[in-house]
Coordinates of N, CA and C in Angstrom, one line a residue:
X1 N 0.6 -1.5 -0.1 CA 0.0 0.0 0.6 C 0.8 1.3 -0.1
X2 N 2.7 1.6 0.2 CA 3.5 2.2 0.4 C 3.0 2.8 -0.7
X3 N 3.6 2.3 -2.5 CA 3.0 2.5 -4.0 C 2.1 3.5 -3.5
X4 N 0.8 2.7 -3.5 CA -0.3 4.1 -3.5 C 0.0 5.2 -3.2
X5 N -0.4 5.5 -1.5 CA 0.0 6.5 -1.1 C 1.2 7.5 -1.4
X6 N 2.1 7.0 -2.5 CA 3.1 8.2 -2.5 C 3.0 8.1 -3.8
X7 N 1.9 7.5 -4.9 CA 1.3 7.9 -5.9 C 0.0 8.3 -6.0
X8 N -0.8 8.6 -4.7 CA -1.1 9.6 -3.8 C -0.5 11.1 -3.8
X9 N 0.6 11.0 -2.7 CA 1.3 12.2 -2.6 C 1.7 12.7 -4.2
X10 N 1.9 12.4 -5.3 CA 2.6 13.1 -6.4 C 2.4 13.6 -7.2
X11 N 0.6 13.0 -7.1 CA -0.4 13.6 -7.4 C -1.3 14.3 -7.1
X12 N -0.9 14.2 -5.7 CA -1.1 16.3 -5.3 C -0.7 17.0 -5.8
X13 N 0.6 17.2 -6.0 CA 1.9 17.6 -5.9 C 1.7 18.1 -7.5
X14 N 1.4 17.7 -8.9 CA 1.3 17.0 -9.9 C 0.5 18.5 -9.7
X15 N -0.6 17.7 -8.8 CA -2.1 19.2 -8.9 C -1.8 20.8 -8.3
X16 N -1.1 21.1 -7.1 CA -0.9 21.8 -6.9 C 0.3 22.8 -8.2
X17 N 1.8 21.9 -8.8 CA 2.6 22.8 -9.6 C 1.1 23.3 -11.0
X18 N 0.7 22.0 -11.5 CA 0.0 22.1 -12.0 C -1.2 23.6 -12.6
X19 N -1.5 24.1 -11.0 CA -2.2 24.7 -10.9 C -1.3 26.5 -11.2
X20 N 0.4 26.4 -10.5 CA 0.8 27.2 -10.9 C 1.9 27.2 -11.6
X21 N 1.6 26.4 -12.2 CA 1.9 26.5 -14.5 C 0.8 27.2 -15.0
X22 N -0.4 26.9 -14.4 CA -1.6 27.0 -14.9 C -1.6 28.8 -15.0
X23 N -1.4 29.7 -14.2 CA -0.7 30.7 -13.1 C 0.1 31.4 -14.2
X24 N 1.5 31.0 -13.9 CA 2.5 31.0 -15.1 C 2.3 31.5 -16.6
X25 N 1.2 30.7 -17.2 CA 1.1 30.8 -18.7 C 0.6 31.8 -18.1
X26 N -0.6 32.3 -17.7 CA -1.4 33.1 -17.7 C -0.5 34.6 -18.0
X27 N -0.1 34.1 -16.7 CA 1.4 35.7 -16.9 C 2.2 36.1 -17.7
X28 N 2.3 34.8 -18.6 CA 3.2 35.2 -19.9 C 2.7 35.1 -21.0
X29 N 1.2 35.0 -21.0 CA 0.4 35.8 -22.1 C -0.3 37.7 -21.7
X30 N 0.0 37.3 -20.7 CA 0.0 39.0 -20.3 C 1.3 40.1 -20.4
X31 N 2.5 38.8 -20.6 CA 3.7 39.7 -20.2 C 4.3 40.1 -22.4
X32 N 3.3 38.7 -22.8 CA 3.4 39.0 -24.8 C 2.9 39.7 -24.7
X33 N 1.6 39.9 -24.7 CA 1.3 41.2 -24.9 C 1.8 42.8 -24.7
X34 N 2.1 42.4 -23.2 CA 2.8 44.0 -23.2 C 4.3 43.7 -23.6
X35 N 5.9 42.9 -24.7 CA 6.2 42.6 -24.8 C 7.8 43.0 -23.5
X36 N 7.1 42.2 -22.1 CA 7.8 42.8 -21.4 C 9.0 41.2 -21.1
X37 N 9.5 41.5 -21.7 CA 11.5 40.6 -21.8 C 11.7 40.1 -21.1
X38 N 12.0 41.0 -20.0 CA 12.4 40.8 -18.6 C 11.8 39.6 -17.7
X39 N 10.4 40.1 -17.9 CA 9.5 39.9 -17.1 C 9.0 37.8 -17.5
X40 N 9.6 38.4 -19.2 CA 8.9 36.8 -19.3 C 10.5 36.0 -19.7
X41 N 11.4 36.7 -19.1 CA 12.8 35.5 -19.0 C 12.8 34.6 -17.6
X42 N 11.9 35.9 -16.8 CA 11.7 35.0 -15.4 C 11.0 34.2 -15.9
X43 N 9.5 34.7 -16.2 CA 8.5 33.2 -16.3 C 9.2 32.1 -17.3
X44 N 9.9 32.4 -18.2 CA 10.4 30.3 -18.4 C 11.5 30.3 -18.0
X45 N 11.9 31.0 -16.6 CA 12.5 29.9 -15.7 C 12.2 29.4 -15.0
X46 N 10.6 30.8 -14.6 CA 9.8 29.4 -13.4 C 9.6 28.0 -14.2
X47 N 8.6 28.5 -15.0 CA 7.9 27.1 -15.6 C 8.8 26.1 -16.5
X48 N 10.0 26.6 -16.5 CA 11.2 25.1 -16.6 C 11.3 24.4 -15.3
X49 N 11.5 25.6 -14.8 CA 12.0 24.4 -12.8 C 10.1 23.6 -12.4
X50 N 9.3 24.3 -12.7 CA 8.3 23.8 -12.3 C 7.9 22.6 -13.2
X51 N 8.4 22.7 -14.9 CA 8.6 21.6 -16.0 C 9.2 19.5 -15.5
X52 N 10.4 20.6 -14.9 CA 11.8 19.4 -14.7 C 11.1 18.8 -13.4
X53 N 10.2 19.1 -12.2 CA 9.9 19.0 -11.2 C 9.0 17.9 -11.9
X54 N 8.0 18.5 -13.2 CA 7.1 17.5 -13.3 C 7.5 15.8 -14.1
X55 N 8.5 16.8 -15.1 CA 8.7 15.2 -15.4 C 9.6 14.1 -13.9
X56 N 9.9 14.8 -13.4 CA 10.8 13.7 -12.1 C 10.0 13.1 -11.3
X57 N 8.8 13.9 -11.3 CA 7.2 12.9 -10.5 C 6.9 12.1 -11.6
X58 N 6.7 12.6 -13.2 CA 5.8 11.8 -13.5 C 7.0 10.1 -14.0
X59 N 8.2 9.9 -13.8 CA 9.4 8.8 -13.6 C 8.8 8.2 -12.7
X60 N 8.3 9.4 -11.1 CA 8.2 8.9 -9.5 C 7.4 7.5 -9.9
X61 N 5.8 7.8 -10.9 CA 4.5 7.8 -11.0 C 4.5 6.5 -11.9
X62 N 5.9 6.5 -12.9 CA 5.6 5.3 -13.3 C 6.2 4.2 -12.6
X63 N 7.3 4.6 -11.4 CA 7.7 3.3 -10.6 C 6.5 3.0 -9.7
X64 N 6.0 3.8 -8.5 CA 5.0 3.1 -8.3 C 4.1 2.7 -8.4
X65 N 3.2 2.9 -9.5 CA 2.7 2.1 -10.6 C 2.9 1.2 -10.8
X66 N 4.1 0.0 -11.4 CA 5.0 -0.9 -11.9 C 4.7 -1.4 -10.2
X67 N 5.9 -0.4 -9.4 CA 5.5 -1.0 -8.3 C 4.0 -1.9 -7.4
X68 N 2.2 -1.6 -8.0 CA 1.4 -2.1 -8.2 C 1.2 -2.8 -8.5
X69 N 1.8 -3.0 -9.3 CA 1.7 -4.3 -10.4 C 1.4 -3.9 -11.9
X70 N 1.2 -2.4 -12.5 CA 1.1 -1.7 -13.3 C 1.3 -2.4 -14.2
X71 N 1.1 -2.9 -16.3 CA 2.8 -3.0 -17.2 C 2.3 -2.3 -18.2
X72 N 3.0 -1.4 -18.4 CA 3.5 -0.4 -19.8 C 2.9 -0.9 -20.8
X73 N 3.2 -1.7 -21.2 CA 2.2 -2.6 -22.4 C 1.0 -2.4 -22.6
X74 N 0.2 -3.0 -21.3 CA -1.0 -3.0 -21.3 C -2.7 -1.6 -21.3
X75 N -1.4 -0.6 -21.2 CA -2.4 0.1 -21.3 C -2.7 1.1 -20.9
X76 N -3.0 2.5 -20.5 CA -3.1 3.6 -19.8 C -3.2 3.6 -18.7
X77 N -2.8 4.2 -17.8 CA -2.2 4.1 -16.6 C -3.9 4.2 -15.4
X78 N -4.4 4.7 -16.3 CA -5.9 5.9 -16.1 C -6.4 4.0 -16.2
X79 N -6.8 3.5 -16.9 CA -7.5 2.4 -16.9 C -6.9 1.6 -16.1
X80 N -5.4 1.5 -15.6 CA -5.4 0.1 -14.5 C -5.2 0.4 -13.0
X81 N -5.2 2.3 -12.9 CA -6.0 2.6 -11.3 C -7.6 2.6 -11.3
X82 N -8.5 2.7 -12.2 CA -9.7 2.3 -12.3 C -10.4 1.3 -12.3
X83 N -9.8 -0.3 -12.5 CA -9.4 -1.5 -12.5 C -9.6 -1.9 -11.5
X84 N -8.1 -1.4 -10.8 CA -8.2 -1.6 -9.0 C -8.8 -1.7 -8.1
X85 N -9.6 -0.7 -8.7 CA -11.0 0.2 -7.7 C -10.1 1.4 -6.9
X86 N -9.6 1.9 -7.8 CA -9.2 2.7 -6.8 C -9.2 4.3 -6.4
X87 N -10.7 4.4 -6.1 CA -11.4 5.1 -6.5 C -10.8 7.0 -6.5
X88 N -10.6 7.2 -5.2 CA -10.1 8.3 -5.0 C -8.4 8.1 -5.8
X89 N -7.5 7.7 -6.3 CA -6.9 7.7 -6.9 C -6.9 8.3 -8.3
X90 N -7.8 7.3 -8.9 CA -8.6 7.6 -9.9 C -8.6 9.0 -10.0
X91 N -9.5 8.9 -8.9 CA -10.5 11.3 -9.5 C -9.0 12.2 -9.1
X92 N -7.9 10.9 -8.1 CA -6.6 12.5 -8.3 C -6.1 12.5 -9.7
X93 N -6.0 11.2 -10.4 CA -5.6 10.7 -12.0 C -6.4 12.1 -12.9
X94 N -7.9 11.8 -12.9 CA -8.3 12.8 -14.0 C -8.1 13.9 -13.7
X95 N -8.2 14.6 -12.6 CA -8.2 16.2 -12.0 C -6.7 16.1 -12.5
X96 N -5.2 15.6 -12.8 CA -4.7 16.6 -13.1 C -5.1 15.8 -14.1
X97 N -4.9 15.2 -14.9 CA -5.1 14.9 -16.8 C -5.5 16.3 -16.8
X98 N -7.2 17.1 -16.2 CA -7.5 17.7 -16.4 C -7.0 19.2 -17.0
X99 N -6.6 19.2 -15.6 CA -5.2 20.3 -16.1 C -4.0 20.7 -16.4
X100 N -3.9 19.4 -16.4 CA -2.7 19.1 -18.1 C -2.9 19.9 -19.3
X101 N -4.2 19.6 -19.7 CA -4.5 19.7 -20.5 C -5.2 20.9 -20.8
X102 N -5.4 21.8 -19.4 CA -5.9 23.0 -19.6 C -4.4 23.5 -19.7
X103 N -3.7 23.8 -19.4 CA -2.1 24.0 -19.3 C -1.8 23.8 -20.7
X104 N -1.6 22.6 -21.0 CA -1.2 22.7 -22.8 C -2.0 23.4 -23.9
X105 N -3.3 24.5 -23.3 CA -4.5 24.7 -24.4 C -3.4 25.8 -24.6
X106 N -3.0 26.5 -22.7 CA -2.8 27.7 -23.0 C -1.7 27.7 -23.4
X107 N -1.0 27.4 -23.2 CA 0.3 27.3 -24.1 C 0.9 27.7 -25.5
X108 N -0.2 26.7 -26.2 CA -0.3 26.3 -27.4 C -1.1 27.8 -27.6
X109 N -1.9 28.6 -27.1 CA -2.3 29.6 -27.0 C -0.9 30.9 -27.1
X110 N -0.6 31.0 -25.6 CA 0.5 31.8 -25.4 C 1.7 31.4 -27.0
X111 N 1.7 30.7 -27.2 CA 2.5 30.3 -28.3 C 1.8 31.2 -30.0
X112 N 1.0 30.4 -30.1 CA -0.1 31.4 -31.4 C 0.3 33.0 -31.0
X113 N 0.5 33.7 -29.7 CA 0.7 34.9 -29.3 C 1.8 35.2 -29.7
X114 N 2.9 34.2 -29.6 CA 4.6 34.4 -29.9 C 4.2 35.0 -31.4
X115 N 3.8 34.0 -32.0 CA 3.8 33.8 -33.8 C 3.3 34.6 -34.2
X116 N 3.0 35.4 -33.7 CA 1.9 36.9 -34.6 C 3.0 37.9 -34.0
X117 N 4.0 38.0 -33.0 CA 5.2 38.2 -32.8 C 6.1 38.8 -33.3
X118 N 6.2 37.2 -33.6 CA 7.5 37.3 -34.7 C 7.3 37.6 -36.0
X119 N 5.9 37.4 -36.8 CA 5.4 38.0 -37.6 C 5.2 39.6 -38.3
X120 N 5.3 39.9 -36.8 CA 5.4 40.9 -36.8 C 6.2 41.7 -37.0
X121 N 7.4 41.4 -35.8 CA 8.8 41.5 -36.1 C 9.5 41.4 -37.5
X122 N 9.4 40.4 -38.6 CA 10.1 40.2 -39.4 C 9.3 41.1 -40.5
X123 N 7.6 41.4 -39.9 CA 7.7 42.7 -41.4 C 7.6 45.1 -41.2
X124 N 8.5 44.4 -39.5 CA 8.7 45.7 -38.6 C 10.2 45.6 -39.6
X125 N 11.1 44.3 -39.7 CA 12.7 44.5 -40.2 C 12.2 44.8 -42.0
X126 N 11.1 43.8 -42.1 CA 11.1 43.8 -43.5 C 11.6 46.3 -44.4
X127 N 10.2 46.5 -43.9 CA 10.2 47.4 -43.8 C 11.6 49.1 -43.3
X128 N 12.4 48.4 -42.1 CA 12.7 49.2 -41.4 C 14.3 48.8 -43.4
X129 N 14.5 47.2 -44.0 CA 15.9 46.9 -44.6 C 15.1 47.8 -46.2
X130 N 13.6 48.5 -45.7 CA 13.2 49.0 -47.0 C 12.6 47.2 -47.8
X131 N 12.4 46.7 -47.7 CA 11.5 45.4 -48.4 C 10.2 44.7 -48.1
X132 N 9.6 46.1 -47.9 CA 9.1 45.9 -47.2 C 7.5 45.9 -49.0
X133 N 7.5 45.5 -49.7 CA 6.8 46.0 -51.2 C 7.5 44.4 -51.7
X134 N 8.7 44.0 -51.4 CA 8.5 42.6 -52.2 C 8.1 41.8 -52.1
X135 N 8.0 40.4 -52.5 CA 7.1 39.3 -52.7 C 7.7 38.9 -51.9
X136 N 6.8 38.3 -51.3 CA 7.6 37.0 -50.4 C 6.7 35.1 -51.3
X137 N 8.3 34.2 -50.8 CA 7.9 32.8 -50.9 C 7.8 32.5 -49.5
X138 N 7.7 31.5 -49.6 CA 7.6 30.2 -48.6 C 8.9 29.2 -48.3
X139 N 9.0 29.7 -46.9 CA 10.6 28.4 -47.1 C 10.1 27.2 -46.7
X140 N 10.7 25.9 -46.8 CA 10.5 24.5 -46.8 C 10.1 24.3 -45.5
X141 N 10.3 25.0 -44.2 CA 9.3 24.9 -42.9 C 8.0 25.8 -42.6
X142 N 8.2 26.5 -43.9 CA 6.5 27.4 -43.7 C 7.2 29.2 -43.5
X143 N 8.1 29.3 -43.2 CA 8.6 30.4 -42.8 C 8.4 31.3 -43.9
X144 N 8.1 32.6 -44.4 CA 8.1 33.7 -45.7 C 9.7 34.3 -45.6
X145 N 10.1 34.8 -46.5 CA 11.3 35.3 -46.9 C 11.3 36.2 -48.6
X146 N 12.2 37.1 -48.2 CA 11.3 38.3 -49.3 C 12.1 38.0 -50.5
X147 N 11.9 37.9 -51.9 CA 12.4 37.4 -52.9 C 12.6 39.2 -52.5
X148 N 14.2 39.4 -52.8 CA 15.0 39.9 -54.1 C 15.5 40.0 -55.0
X149 N 15.4 41.3 -56.0 CA 15.6 41.2 -57.1 C 16.5 41.8 -57.4
X150 N 18.0 41.9 -57.4 CA 19.1 43.4 -58.7 C 19.6 42.7 -59.2
X151 N 19.3 44.2 -59.8 CA 19.9 43.6 -61.1 C 21.6 44.3 -61.2
X152 N 22.4 43.0 -61.7 CA 23.8 44.8 -62.0 C 24.0 44.7 -63.3
X153 N 24.3 46.2 -62.7 CA 24.6 47.5 -64.3 C 26.3 46.9 -64.1
X154 N 27.0 47.1 -63.3 CA 28.5 46.9 -64.4 C 29.5 46.4 -63.1
X155 N 30.0 45.5 -63.3 CA 31.1 45.6 -61.8 C 32.7 45.9 -61.8
X156 N 33.4 45.9 -61.3 CA 35.0 46.0 -61.5 C 35.3 45.7 -61.5

């Protein structure tokens, strides 16, 4: 039963840190909108610390599940927990999964905001370089590049 208690402890900590991560992602979105680079760097460090701890606990959760008799090749851990009749543990697992999905959606939204900012910066850079009226082509990764046409009239 020690593995069950460990797993409950890990899931409870996951929930606590996933809530903190979601709050950080909301702050990140606001800082992206404000273009506050210094604060974004601090938030990124905090996010990375939380994610590192989350990854380590994921490893520990799998070890606890294996100690309980779980076999990874037999399917999702949530099904194993539910089949074992561990109602509270299944509830915690489901809550953590739901919270993780909210964090993933918030992170994707922040990625879209960041992509928009990068495109805007690229357009401004084109304007400063004098390439605003030039045709655009798409590269292999989907990024836009300016098509420049220069005619060499003479060379020395």
